[in-house]
XYZ file of C-alpha atoms in Angstrom:
726
model
C 60.791 -17.307 14.084
C 60.194 -16.198 10.341
C 56.355 -14.434 9.837
C 54.107 -16.588 8.643
C 51.368 -15.972 4.924
C 48.447 -15.249 6.094
C 46.282 -18.063 6.391
C 42.972 -19.363 8.749
C 43.126 -19.419 12.282
C 39.809 -21.468 12.782
C 39.806 -24.989 14.206
C 42.034 -28.178 13.281
C 41.901 -28.666 9.841
C 41.086 -32.159 8.078
C 43.857 -34.815 8.782
C 43.889 -35.946 5.124
C 47.207 -33.901 3.686
C 48.584 -35.800 5.996
C 48.259 -39.394 6.083
C 46.205 -39.284 1.676
C 48.604 -35.975 0.956
C 48.294 -35.843 -3.483
C 52.944 -34.816 -2.791
C 55.115 -34.968 -1.292
C 58.289 -32.937 -0.053
C 60.947 -34.566 1.939
C 62.849 -31.869 4.602
C 66.632 -32.621 4.633
C 66.966 -35.404 1.928
C 70.143 -37.084 1.605
C 72.200 -38.876 -0.928
C 73.090 -41.526 2.039
C 70.202 -44.195 2.884
C 72.517 -45.547 6.008
C 71.636 -42.060 7.825
C 67.399 -40.863 8.648
C 66.962 -38.245 6.334
C 68.718 -40.657 3.745
C 66.549 -43.521 5.542
C 63.008 -41.075 5.273
C 63.427 -40.247 1.024
C 64.530 -44.248 0.079
C 61.068 -46.027 2.167
C 59.387 -43.153 0.564
C 60.595 -44.031 -2.604
C 60.357 -48.095 -1.947
C 56.835 -47.973 -1.415
C 55.398 -46.741 -4.372
C 54.138 -43.515 -3.074
C 52.332 -42.725 -6.457
C 52.058 -39.092 -6.428
C 55.394 -36.599 -7.396
C 58.924 -36.385 -5.107
C 60.846 -33.190 -3.752
C 63.275 -33.405 -1.895
C 64.683 -30.614 0.078
C 68.704 -30.178 0.544
C 70.206 -26.771 -0.266
C 74.008 -29.165 -0.598
C 72.393 -30.693 -3.380
C 70.991 -30.501 -6.904
C 70.384 -34.472 -7.842
C 69.343 -36.545 -4.602
C 68.996 -41.300 -5.140
C 68.045 -39.579 -8.695
C 65.337 -36.840 -8.186
C 65.824 -32.805 -8.827
C 66.098 -32.077 -4.974
C 65.493 -27.932 -4.265
C 66.944 -25.725 -2.700
C 64.601 -24.146 -0.143
C 61.039 -25.296 0.574
C 59.671 -21.858 -1.346
C 61.454 -22.479 -4.412
C 59.680 -25.464 -4.624
C 57.442 -26.054 -8.560
C 53.974 -26.514 -6.329
C 52.650 -26.826 -2.854
C 52.860 -30.242 -1.530
C 50.441 -31.698 0.990
C 53.544 -32.521 3.161
C 56.703 -32.450 4.119
C 58.473 -34.633 5.935
C 60.810 -32.266 8.114
C 64.574 -34.021 9.106
C 66.824 -31.194 9.360
C 68.615 -29.670 13.025
C 65.754 -28.711 15.808
C 67.423 -24.961 15.298
C 66.421 -25.410 11.761
C 62.641 -26.808 12.556
C 60.339 -23.028 12.519
C 62.241 -21.233 10.274
C 61.401 -24.939 7.616
C 57.558 -24.654 8.615
C 57.813 -20.740 7.988
C 58.690 -21.173 3.795
C 56.251 -24.413 5.173
C 53.383 -22.215 5.700
C 54.604 -19.370 2.407
C 54.873 -22.215 -0.013
C 50.473 -23.034 0.852
C 52.031 -26.939 2.453
C 49.553 -27.995 4.261
C 50.491 -30.280 6.812
C 53.965 -31.550 8.540
C 55.752 -34.380 9.673
C 59.021 -33.801 12.073
C 61.378 -36.034 12.452
C 63.619 -34.036 15.060
C 63.901 -34.213 18.495
C 64.395 -31.260 20.658
C 66.468 -30.907 23.590
C 66.147 -32.238 27.295
C 65.055 -30.789 30.486
C 63.937 -26.645 28.871
C 61.892 -24.670 30.443
C 57.791 -25.119 29.631
C 56.750 -22.878 26.822
C 60.528 -23.169 24.972
C 60.706 -26.733 24.081
C 60.390 -27.417 21.122
C 57.233 -28.486 20.630
C 55.514 -25.534 22.406
C 56.998 -23.862 19.288
C 55.464 -26.087 16.727
C 52.148 -26.542 19.160
C 52.439 -22.501 19.044
C 53.006 -22.255 14.891
C 49.403 -24.693 14.437
C 47.094 -22.979 15.979
C 48.830 -19.703 14.240
C 49.005 -21.110 10.845
C 46.251 -23.983 10.359
C 48.383 -26.020 9.542
C 48.967 -30.103 10.941
C 52.267 -31.192 12.223
C 52.890 -34.259 13.376
C 55.792 -35.105 15.857
C 57.926 -33.569 16.759
C 59.532 -36.801 17.548
C 57.626 -39.063 15.662
C 58.790 -42.532 14.021
C 56.768 -40.851 11.187
C 53.315 -43.515 9.925
C 52.837 -45.903 6.784
C 49.731 -46.454 4.526
C 50.875 -50.261 3.112
C 47.707 -49.654 1.239
C 48.122 -46.860 -0.340
C 51.922 -46.978 -0.959
C 53.116 -44.084 1.702
C 55.873 -44.822 3.843
C 56.792 -41.617 4.937
C 58.601 -43.997 8.491
C 63.014 -44.005 8.093
C 62.479 -47.174 10.393
C 65.293 -49.393 9.659
C 61.819 -52.098 11.240
C 60.153 -51.001 6.996
C 64.096 -52.700 5.465
C 63.310 -56.554 7.516
C 59.816 -56.807 7.459
C 58.404 -54.887 4.249
C 54.127 -54.699 3.791
C 52.216 -57.421 2.404
C 52.055 -56.539 -1.404
C 48.558 -55.380 -1.471
C 45.311 -57.040 -1.642
C 47.847 -60.896 0.416
C 45.533 -62.171 2.299
C 41.926 -61.491 1.514
C 40.820 -63.169 4.431
C 41.560 -61.275 6.711
C 40.921 -58.147 7.484
C 43.078 -54.976 7.872
C 44.772 -53.522 10.897
C 46.035 -50.085 12.284
C 47.793 -49.497 14.548
C 48.895 -45.206 16.869
C 51.231 -44.894 19.189
C 52.634 -42.859 20.930
C 55.633 -44.335 21.411
C 57.137 -44.603 18.101
C 59.614 -47.394 19.091
C 56.666 -50.066 20.004
C 54.641 -49.088 17.156
C 57.274 -50.996 15.262
C 57.008 -54.024 17.678
C 54.370 -54.326 17.339
C 54.250 -53.912 13.403
C 57.074 -56.704 13.301
C 54.899 -59.349 15.722
C 51.670 -58.293 13.853
C 52.979 -59.829 10.277
C 54.913 -62.752 12.107
C 51.464 -63.212 12.873
C 50.876 -62.983 9.345
C 48.383 -59.905 10.878
C 48.065 -57.092 7.927
C 49.173 -53.977 8.522
C 47.126 -51.209 7.066
C 47.825 -48.124 9.110
C 51.182 -47.155 11.489
C 51.365 -43.612 12.856
C 53.714 -42.412 15.720
C 52.278 -39.528 17.415
C 55.367 -38.519 18.932
C 55.222 -35.028 21.226
C 52.004 -34.294 19.525
C 52.226 -30.721 19.327
C 49.313 -30.648 16.384
C 48.184 -33.922 15.849
C 46.885 -36.509 19.328
C 46.930 -39.731 19.621
C 42.470 -39.827 19.268
C 42.581 -37.271 16.468
C 44.569 -40.485 14.221
C 42.370 -42.732 15.816
C 38.484 -41.001 14.274
C 40.255 -40.531 11.083
C 40.706 -43.954 11.127
C 37.666 -45.180 12.226
C 36.360 -42.750 9.343
C 38.369 -44.333 6.623
C 37.168 -47.445 7.822
C 39.089 -48.787 6.630
C 40.588 -51.645 9.232
C 38.184 -54.256 11.861
C 40.415 -53.662 15.033
C 42.901 -50.434 16.456
C 45.694 -51.125 17.928
C 47.044 -48.214 20.621
C 49.785 -47.747 23.128
C 49.290 -45.170 25.028
C 50.712 -43.214 27.699
C 48.093 -40.762 28.204
C 45.689 -38.048 26.095
C 46.950 -35.208 25.314
C 43.322 -34.482 24.863
C 41.367 -36.689 27.325
C 37.260 -34.469 26.500
C 37.761 -36.542 23.231
C 37.138 -39.442 24.161
C 34.038 -40.420 24.238
C 32.891 -39.225 21.200
C 35.283 -40.595 19.229
C 35.447 -44.429 21.244
C 31.872 -43.626 20.580
C 32.401 -42.597 16.888
C 34.011 -46.482 16.857
C 31.722 -48.700 18.611
C 28.722 -47.608 15.828
C 31.020 -48.158 12.887
C 32.215 -51.772 15.263
C 36.174 -50.740 15.043
C 37.450 -52.361 18.177
C 39.848 -50.695 19.772
C 42.508 -52.876 21.430
C 44.321 -50.609 23.786
C 47.641 -51.086 26.339
C 47.871 -48.122 28.018
C 50.922 -48.275 30.910
C 50.971 -46.123 34.395
C 48.276 -48.616 36.441
C 50.108 -48.167 40.014
C 49.111 -45.585 42.703
C 51.511 -43.530 42.531
C 49.627 -41.134 41.574
C 46.958 -41.194 43.401
C 45.279 -37.401 44.231
C 44.793 -36.275 48.473
C 40.750 -35.850 48.648
C 38.972 -35.489 51.842
C 36.307 -38.351 50.508
C 36.500 -41.978 51.134
C 36.105 -42.995 47.441
C 38.515 -40.508 46.359
C 41.315 -42.624 48.917
C 40.465 -44.698 46.428
C 41.264 -43.984 43.578
C 44.333 -43.949 41.485
C 45.722 -42.934 38.767
C 44.201 -45.068 35.431
C 41.496 -45.912 37.754
C 39.489 -42.989 35.401
C 40.335 -44.575 32.113
C 39.937 -48.331 32.951
C 36.330 -46.462 33.777
C 35.844 -45.323 30.874
C 37.709 -47.929 28.472
C 34.866 -50.111 30.345
C 31.581 -47.638 29.265
C 32.371 -47.719 25.151
C 34.103 -51.146 24.977
C 37.113 -49.899 24.270
C 39.052 -53.666 24.977
C 42.496 -53.291 27.810
C 45.340 -55.976 27.879
C 48.560 -55.866 29.847
C 50.814 -57.671 27.003
C 51.923 -57.628 23.332
C 50.620 -61.091 23.445
C 47.285 -60.854 23.987
C 47.215 -57.328 21.815
C 47.936 -59.749 18.691
C 46.991 -62.505 19.563
C 42.565 -60.043 19.548
C 43.844 -58.157 16.717
C 44.762 -61.639 15.251
C 41.375 -63.294 16.097
C 39.675 -59.770 14.484
C 41.372 -60.186 11.329
C 40.466 -63.574 10.675
C 36.981 -63.054 12.068
C 36.508 -65.125 15.107
C 34.417 -63.612 17.016
C 32.239 -66.524 19.367
C 29.403 -65.944 20.760
C 30.327 -67.088 23.684
C 32.361 -69.009 26.054
C 31.566 -73.367 25.142
C 34.555 -74.271 23.743
C 34.811 -77.972 21.862
C 38.678 -78.875 21.184
C 40.132 -82.166 19.210
C 43.270 -82.719 19.804
C 45.922 -85.373 18.172
C 46.726 -86.208 21.876
C 44.419 -86.747 25.420
C 47.409 -85.002 27.366
C 47.385 -81.560 24.616
C 43.231 -81.980 25.091
C 43.397 -82.268 28.745
C 45.934 -79.248 28.877
C 43.552 -77.003 26.767
C 40.461 -77.547 29.343
C 42.710 -76.277 32.063
C 43.663 -73.282 30.564
C 40.763 -72.669 28.945
C 38.218 -72.818 31.979
C 41.350 -70.367 34.287
C 40.489 -68.117 31.939
C 36.727 -68.349 32.164
C 35.936 -70.215 29.763
C 33.372 -73.410 28.912
C 34.463 -77.657 28.096
C 30.675 -78.772 28.448
C 30.416 -82.660 27.143
C 28.929 -83.068 24.189
C 24.905 -83.465 23.567
C 24.429 -87.874 23.784
C 23.111 -87.388 19.422
C 25.866 -85.018 18.785
C 28.045 -88.038 20.569
C 27.294 -90.275 18.849
C 27.140 -88.867 15.336
C 31.001 -88.022 16.566
C 32.060 -91.088 17.381
C 31.060 -92.648 13.687
C 34.355 -90.456 12.431
C 36.845 -90.797 15.690
C 39.175 -94.780 15.274
C 37.224 -96.391 17.578
C 40.718 -96.553 20.418
C 39.869 -92.280 20.453
C 37.907 -90.707 22.596
C 34.421 -87.767 21.179
C 33.839 -86.024 24.620
C 35.071 -82.860 24.363
C 38.189 -82.920 24.589
C 37.800 -85.037 21.381
C 40.925 -87.589 21.072
C 40.815 -88.005 16.828
C 45.032 -89.924 17.492
C 47.492 -89.071 14.671
C 46.546 -91.366 12.983
C 43.467 -88.632 11.504
C 45.912 -87.352 10.113
C 47.211 -90.451 7.760
C 44.934 -89.798 5.534
C 45.777 -87.185 3.932
C 42.860 -84.577 6.059
C 40.267 -86.536 5.087
C 39.217 -87.449 8.566
C 40.294 -84.160 10.309
C 38.807 -82.631 7.994
C 35.430 -84.673 8.346
C 35.332 -84.039 12.378
C 36.378 -80.425 11.556
C 33.347 -79.756 9.680
C 30.087 -81.758 12.062
C 32.326 -80.069 15.020
C 30.937 -76.994 13.335
C 27.329 -78.456 13.830
C 27.822 -79.425 17.211
C 24.678 -77.514 19.639
C 26.350 -75.998 22.412
C 29.065 -74.640 21.286
C 30.925 -71.382 20.166
C 34.435 -72.282 19.121
C 35.941 -75.056 17.718
C 39.911 -75.201 19.160
C 41.583 -77.834 16.928
C 45.272 -79.781 18.745
C 47.171 -80.377 16.041
C 50.992 -80.641 15.123
C 51.916 -78.096 11.867
C 55.939 -78.506 12.662
C 55.164 -80.911 9.108
C 53.543 -77.685 6.637
C 51.889 -79.481 4.065
C 49.139 -81.092 6.738
C 47.838 -77.747 5.929
C 49.511 -76.581 2.578
C 48.187 -79.813 1.343
C 44.219 -79.267 2.859
C 44.310 -76.212 1.529
C 41.716 -75.931 -0.580
C 38.935 -77.856 1.614
C 40.116 -76.161 4.376
C 39.250 -72.610 2.660
C 35.580 -74.242 1.443
C 35.193 -74.853 5.382
C 36.478 -71.188 6.628
C 33.889 -69.912 3.998
C 30.641 -71.447 5.886
C 31.328 -72.020 9.576
C 28.654 -70.301 12.709
C 31.576 -70.510 15.037
C 35.329 -69.725 15.682
C 38.726 -72.682 14.276
C 40.684 -71.630 15.580
C 44.239 -73.913 15.528
C 47.314 -74.774 18.420
C 50.093 -76.588 17.346
C 52.556 -77.961 20.401
C 55.754 -77.602 18.799
C 56.796 -74.215 16.356
C 54.792 -74.648 13.350
C 56.285 -74.366 10.280
C 55.658 -70.384 9.041
C 54.598 -72.204 5.026
C 51.629 -73.666 7.430
C 50.689 -69.682 8.743
C 50.822 -68.645 5.740
C 48.676 -70.914 3.788
C 45.563 -70.765 7.610
C 46.098 -66.884 6.373
C 45.109 -67.443 2.842
C 42.068 -69.277 3.399
C 41.128 -67.071 6.302
C 42.103 -69.292 9.131
C 43.555 -68.389 12.709
C 46.840 -69.708 14.345
C 47.225 -69.018 18.457
C 48.851 -69.935 22.048
C 46.512 -71.399 24.606
C 46.519 -69.061 27.115
C 47.074 -65.889 23.657
C 43.359 -67.886 22.979
C 42.264 -68.191 25.966
C 42.463 -65.417 26.895
C 40.680 -63.831 23.502
C 38.348 -65.894 23.456
C 36.801 -64.682 26.795
C 37.763 -61.337 25.227
C 36.075 -60.781 22.219
C 32.483 -62.636 23.979
C 32.949 -59.819 26.118
C 33.293 -57.204 23.785
C 30.117 -58.764 21.921
C 28.279 -58.744 25.075
C 29.301 -55.106 24.592
C 28.397 -54.770 20.945
C 24.464 -56.108 21.883
C 24.683 -53.692 25.385
C 25.713 -50.355 22.883
C 23.354 -51.067 19.575
C 20.538 -50.981 22.672
C 21.632 -48.346 24.636
C 21.783 -45.872 21.527
C 18.213 -47.197 19.926
C 17.090 -46.684 23.877
C 15.903 -42.069 24.355
C 18.683 -40.797 27.399
C 16.598 -38.070 29.193
C 17.538 -35.532 29.872
C 20.329 -34.417 33.121
C 17.884 -31.028 34.053
C 18.681 -29.971 37.593
C 15.359 -30.026 39.623
C 13.678 -27.086 40.752
C 14.289 -27.924 44.569
C 18.208 -28.828 44.128
C 19.739 -26.199 46.821
C 22.356 -24.061 45.713
C 25.965 -24.972 46.932
C 29.206 -23.288 48.010
C 32.611 -24.542 47.638
C 33.468 -27.393 51.190
C 31.657 -29.969 53.406
C 28.573 -29.581 52.790
C 26.078 -29.171 55.666
C 23.707 -31.918 56.673
C 21.351 -29.895 56.128
C 22.136 -28.557 52.373
C 22.923 -32.362 51.996
C 20.008 -33.711 52.776
C 18.373 -30.863 50.274
C 20.141 -32.070 47.725
C 20.080 -36.016 48.152
C 15.700 -35.400 48.422
C 15.514 -33.621 45.127
C 18.148 -36.061 43.181
C 15.805 -38.815 44.850
C 18.169 -40.494 46.534
C 16.260 -42.337 49.512
C 17.951 -41.487 53.230
C 16.191 -42.428 56.290
C 13.386 -39.897 58.675
C 15.401 -36.918 60.225
C 15.893 -33.737 61.404
C 18.288 -31.198 62.256
C 18.356 -29.392 65.298
C 20.358 -26.777 67.770
C 20.874 -28.041 70.888
C 20.061 -31.333 73.201
C 16.185 -30.658 73.969
C 14.833 -29.965 70.796
C 16.978 -33.253 70.415
C 14.635 -35.374 72.030
C 11.510 -33.321 70.118
C 12.863 -34.290 66.567
C 14.189 -37.923 68.091
C 10.188 -38.902 68.810
C 8.973 -37.236 65.700
C 10.910 -39.653 63.286
C 10.641 -42.781 65.679
C 12.416 -44.766 68.023
C 15.527 -45.813 67.163
C 17.402 -42.584 66.845
C 21.101 -41.787 65.559
C 22.756 -38.661 66.693
C 24.661 -36.935 65.015
C 27.340 -33.876 65.313
C 26.692 -31.521 62.739
C 29.216 -29.557 61.361
C 30.647 -27.906 59.081
C 34.717 -28.489 60.076
C 34.331 -32.663 60.346
C 33.815 -33.926 57.278
C 34.551 -37.943 59.425
C 32.208 -37.778 61.961
C 32.400 -41.084 63.743
C 36.379 -40.119 64.146
C 35.445 -36.763 65.777
C 34.266 -38.405 68.762
C 30.261 -36.962 66.874
C 28.307 -40.256 66.205
C 26.106 -41.728 69.233
C 23.712 -45.221 67.839
C 20.501 -46.835 68.153
C 18.898 -45.059 71.700
C 15.804 -45.455 72.887
C 14.016 -43.271 74.007
C 14.588 -39.546 75.794
C 17.111 -40.094 78.273
C 19.301 -41.542 77.137
C 19.037 -39.164 73.880
C 19.385 -36.138 76.348
C 23.397 -37.921 77.677
C 23.873 -39.443 73.819
C 23.090 -35.262 72.511
C 25.488 -34.192 75.902
C 27.914 -36.393 75.583
C 29.181 -35.820 71.491
C 29.102 -32.217 72.156
C 31.324 -32.408 74.715
C 34.193 -34.653 73.299
C 33.982 -32.514 69.857
C 34.473 -29.322 71.752
C 37.399 -32.017 73.743
C 38.414 -33.000 69.880
C 38.166 -30.147 67.769
C 37.816 -27.217 69.914
C 37.985 -24.385 66.199
C 35.845 -26.176 64.957
C 32.192 -24.719 64.442
C 29.094 -26.241 65.913
C 26.218 -25.606 63.195
C 23.979 -28.110 65.620
C 22.024 -31.980 66.525
C 21.309 -34.376 63.381
C 18.587 -36.869 64.585
C 18.340 -39.699 62.661
C 15.445 -43.077 62.152
C 18.112 -46.234 62.665
C 17.127 -48.236 59.679
C 17.177 -52.255 60.623
C 20.460 -54.314 60.450
C 21.343 -54.889 55.533
C 23.879 -55.469 53.942
C 26.513 -52.561 53.903
C 27.647 -50.616 50.770
C 29.498 -47.877 50.058
C 28.497 -45.204 46.831
C 30.491 -42.552 46.139
C 31.758 -40.089 43.120
C 34.777 -38.483 42.559
C 35.148 -36.173 39.354
C 37.641 -37.161 37.457
C 40.045 -33.261 35.915
C 39.737 -35.522 32.687
C 37.088 -37.882 32.132
C 34.389 -36.052 34.414
C 32.372 -37.782 37.461
C 33.426 -41.149 38.645
C 30.325 -43.457 40.076
C 31.784 -45.851 43.163
C 30.158 -48.805 44.043
C 31.750 -51.074 47.059
C 30.575 -53.749 49.388
C 31.549 -52.011 53.275
C 33.121 -52.422 55.979
C 36.764 -54.782 55.495
C 35.290 -55.897 52.023
C 36.481 -52.458 50.536
C 38.842 -51.436 54.346
C 41.122 -54.420 52.816
C 40.194 -56.175 49.842
C 40.019 -52.941 48.165
C 36.605 -54.573 46.195
C 35.745 -51.391 44.314
C 34.896 -51.027 41.129
C 33.809 -47.596 38.647
C 32.220 -46.424 35.971
C 31.797 -42.795 34.502
C 28.624 -40.704 35.790
C 25.600 -40.937 34.328
C 24.462 -45.026 34.675
C 21.577 -46.236 32.827
C 20.147 -48.812 34.785
C 22.051 -51.818 32.548
C 25.303 -50.001 33.260
C 24.107 -50.068 37.017
C 23.731 -53.580 37.011
C 27.176 -54.161 35.526
C 29.027 -52.560 38.009
C 27.187 -54.561 40.864
C 27.693 -58.058 38.332
C 31.761 -56.847 38.018
C 32.715 -56.374 41.889
C 34.234 -59.136 43.239
C 31.994 -59.777 46.025
C 29.020 -59.775 43.940
C 27.988 -63.503 45.012
C 27.345 -62.286 48.514
C 24.702 -60.390 47.411
C 22.556 -63.168 45.973
C 22.671 -64.952 49.536
C 24.698 -67.157 51.297
C 24.388 -69.927 54.146
C 20.877 -68.945 54.043
C 21.031 -64.859 53.137
C 17.967 -64.094 51.396
C 18.935 -62.758 48.799
C 19.280 -58.445 48.400
C 17.498 -55.980 46.623
C 20.525 -55.535 43.547
C 17.311 -53.320 41.733
C 16.622 -50.711 44.567
C 20.990 -50.360 44.467
C 20.977 -49.581 41.228
C 18.538 -47.259 41.214
C 20.348 -46.065 43.624
C 23.209 -45.921 41.692
C 21.404 -44.379 38.606
C 20.514 -41.458 40.859
C 23.676 -40.811 41.765
C 25.457 -40.898 38.625
C 22.733 -38.427 37.248
C 22.694 -35.576 40.098
C 26.816 -35.597 39.891
C 26.028 -35.704 36.020
C 24.074 -32.390 36.530
C 26.728 -30.737 39.183
C 29.736 -31.770 37.529
C 30.783 -27.968 37.982
C 29.484 -28.212 41.514
C 30.239 -31.491 42.642
C 34.291 -32.392 43.296
C 33.525 -35.955 46.207
C 30.978 -37.769 47.228
C 29.997 -40.231 49.967
C 27.133 -42.063 50.787
C 28.627 -44.651 53.498
C 27.521 -47.300 54.729
C 24.116 -47.677 52.046
C 22.397 -50.071 53.532
C 20.471 -52.864 50.911
C 17.724 -54.767 52.115
C 16.360 -58.152 51.605
C 14.893 -58.589 47.868
C 11.812 -55.960 47.231
C 12.544 -53.335 50.816
C 15.054 -51.875 48.540
C 18.133 -49.537 50.044
C 18.667 -46.659 51.721
C 21.653 -43.926 52.039
C 22.598 -43.551 55.686
C 24.865 -41.072 56.019
C 26.409 -38.682 53.408
C 28.697 -36.786 52.206
C 29.191 -34.177 50.180
C 32.291 -31.639 48.347
C 31.983 -29.204 46.409
C 34.382 -27.171 44.190
C 36.524 -27.801 42.665
C 39.406 -31.100 42.794
C 43.000 -31.112 42.281
C 44.168 -31.392 38.611
C 45.683 -34.042 37.481
C 49.353 -32.623 36.659
C 49.665 -35.242 34.042
C 48.044 -37.535 32.032
């Protein structure tokens, strides 16, 4: 690498020179627009970029009608941005020239060779250069980026030839959407599909190998620009996950929805761990917990992602789950109702007075019930009757969403009433979504987009409305959280010092006591006679458990006896425990016996903590017994928790209804469980550098008003295993 010009090597600089440059150089520019280097220059010029563009290529004096320069150093000015498309072995020389000439940012389209040892890859050299020079660099192996309204098409993707950006000011009733992707192919695939659905794309960024500029930093930049209602993300893994909380918080504060397709849901990355909690933690669990905390909408398919993007672009935010269906076909209405209810929406009956008013408009052989069958006759009068029904529908009490099912194969059904539809959409109090059972005419969809309307497939409609209603509830919680002053995390003065490894019973109890986690009465003694004395003091019946730093799971070692009623039983049980443990684990250090008050039966729960190397401590809650062993009914959340967070965790359990009481059982003390979760979460967050895992199993949950108690506890101190990749 050539010597660099002297530049600041401080914190990462602004992304403005990269994404909003005043001047651009295309290094490696070609006359041949069929080649990547030629197409890159051609699309930049065709996009209407307002600033000067300088081709750089030593083999030509004139490229695509522009004066060309033999090197970056020969440029007439220090440009903001260099788009670099030269051979991999030339990249570092070009970057060095950029630094000397004062270029502020670069995008590298070249990909380095595969199979190169770590530290010697092209992106490793580029990363070191970026740190040393202070230049902001996108890539290498980036497919580029676009700003459709800034006229900046800095990409070689041929997609733009076939699907050009919308003209500036097009679809003014639709909010803008941006795309940020770690895959260039997926970025432009989403772009082309969004454009087909009349979803106006403002920015698209392919981050490539992220040697310097990484995905979350791009998201932060776009949120700050306040030019998009929603940002679509295709994520393989965050390069810098510790940035996530701050970026997602700013997006939530700004009301910018983040919709993420995160690949890697498999359990292949599950880590080996000591606690039950950590064994339930797959490679993707932390991402789900982080997304849940900050309201990031996670999707599984491109169809789901684009339906949500279209709905947000159209401002179609529901205020609940209740759908009114208006259809020209009774069969289609019934099918739609089934799809809605299967997705978690409701199709309620109309209020009697509203039904009477609707019946005055609907043809006699139709139906004013929900779904409303207006029959095909309503489109025969030029749509006047349909418009009257839709206008009335917007006043229906107890309804949050309107769904109109009618064929749009003939575009004139929409174009013929476009002014009236525009006026209707201006005053709508709730989302109104169209669905065409047949393939909608292109002009019909364009006209709908012009008036701010929306057409979706039925499954996509149902999932999008359910998801956006959940997002609305998140927004309410988030705003409330921002108003509430968080209690500071201060380690209590009576909390014990922690040493690496499985904590002994005495230290574990002291730690939980300091953080006000409820536990049964107990004493730790050195031998059999001490156990008898301790049992008399804690109260009958009691449990006896082995105390050993080498035994994490006491039951498996034969180190537990339960339900002991008197001194004779305690003496015999203590002797059996010591004999079994010495036989099964002769090398284990035995420090004594734990004599614990036996708690009355309750609903068994499991509460735990595992520290994720990317996102920090995560709290786990699950129903005990077969529910967690077989059904894996467990939910996770990032620590620390508020009471609302804890209540939300409880609500997400698959078996949540069991806690409300079944077959005559009283409802459980949900409030006590939530408080216990908060206490454990605060412990985990305050000791984030010391506690790797916690397992409270079981936690006994009693009927409402009678509390919850952690009967058995395992705490592991020390650093967790690092994740090899994100």
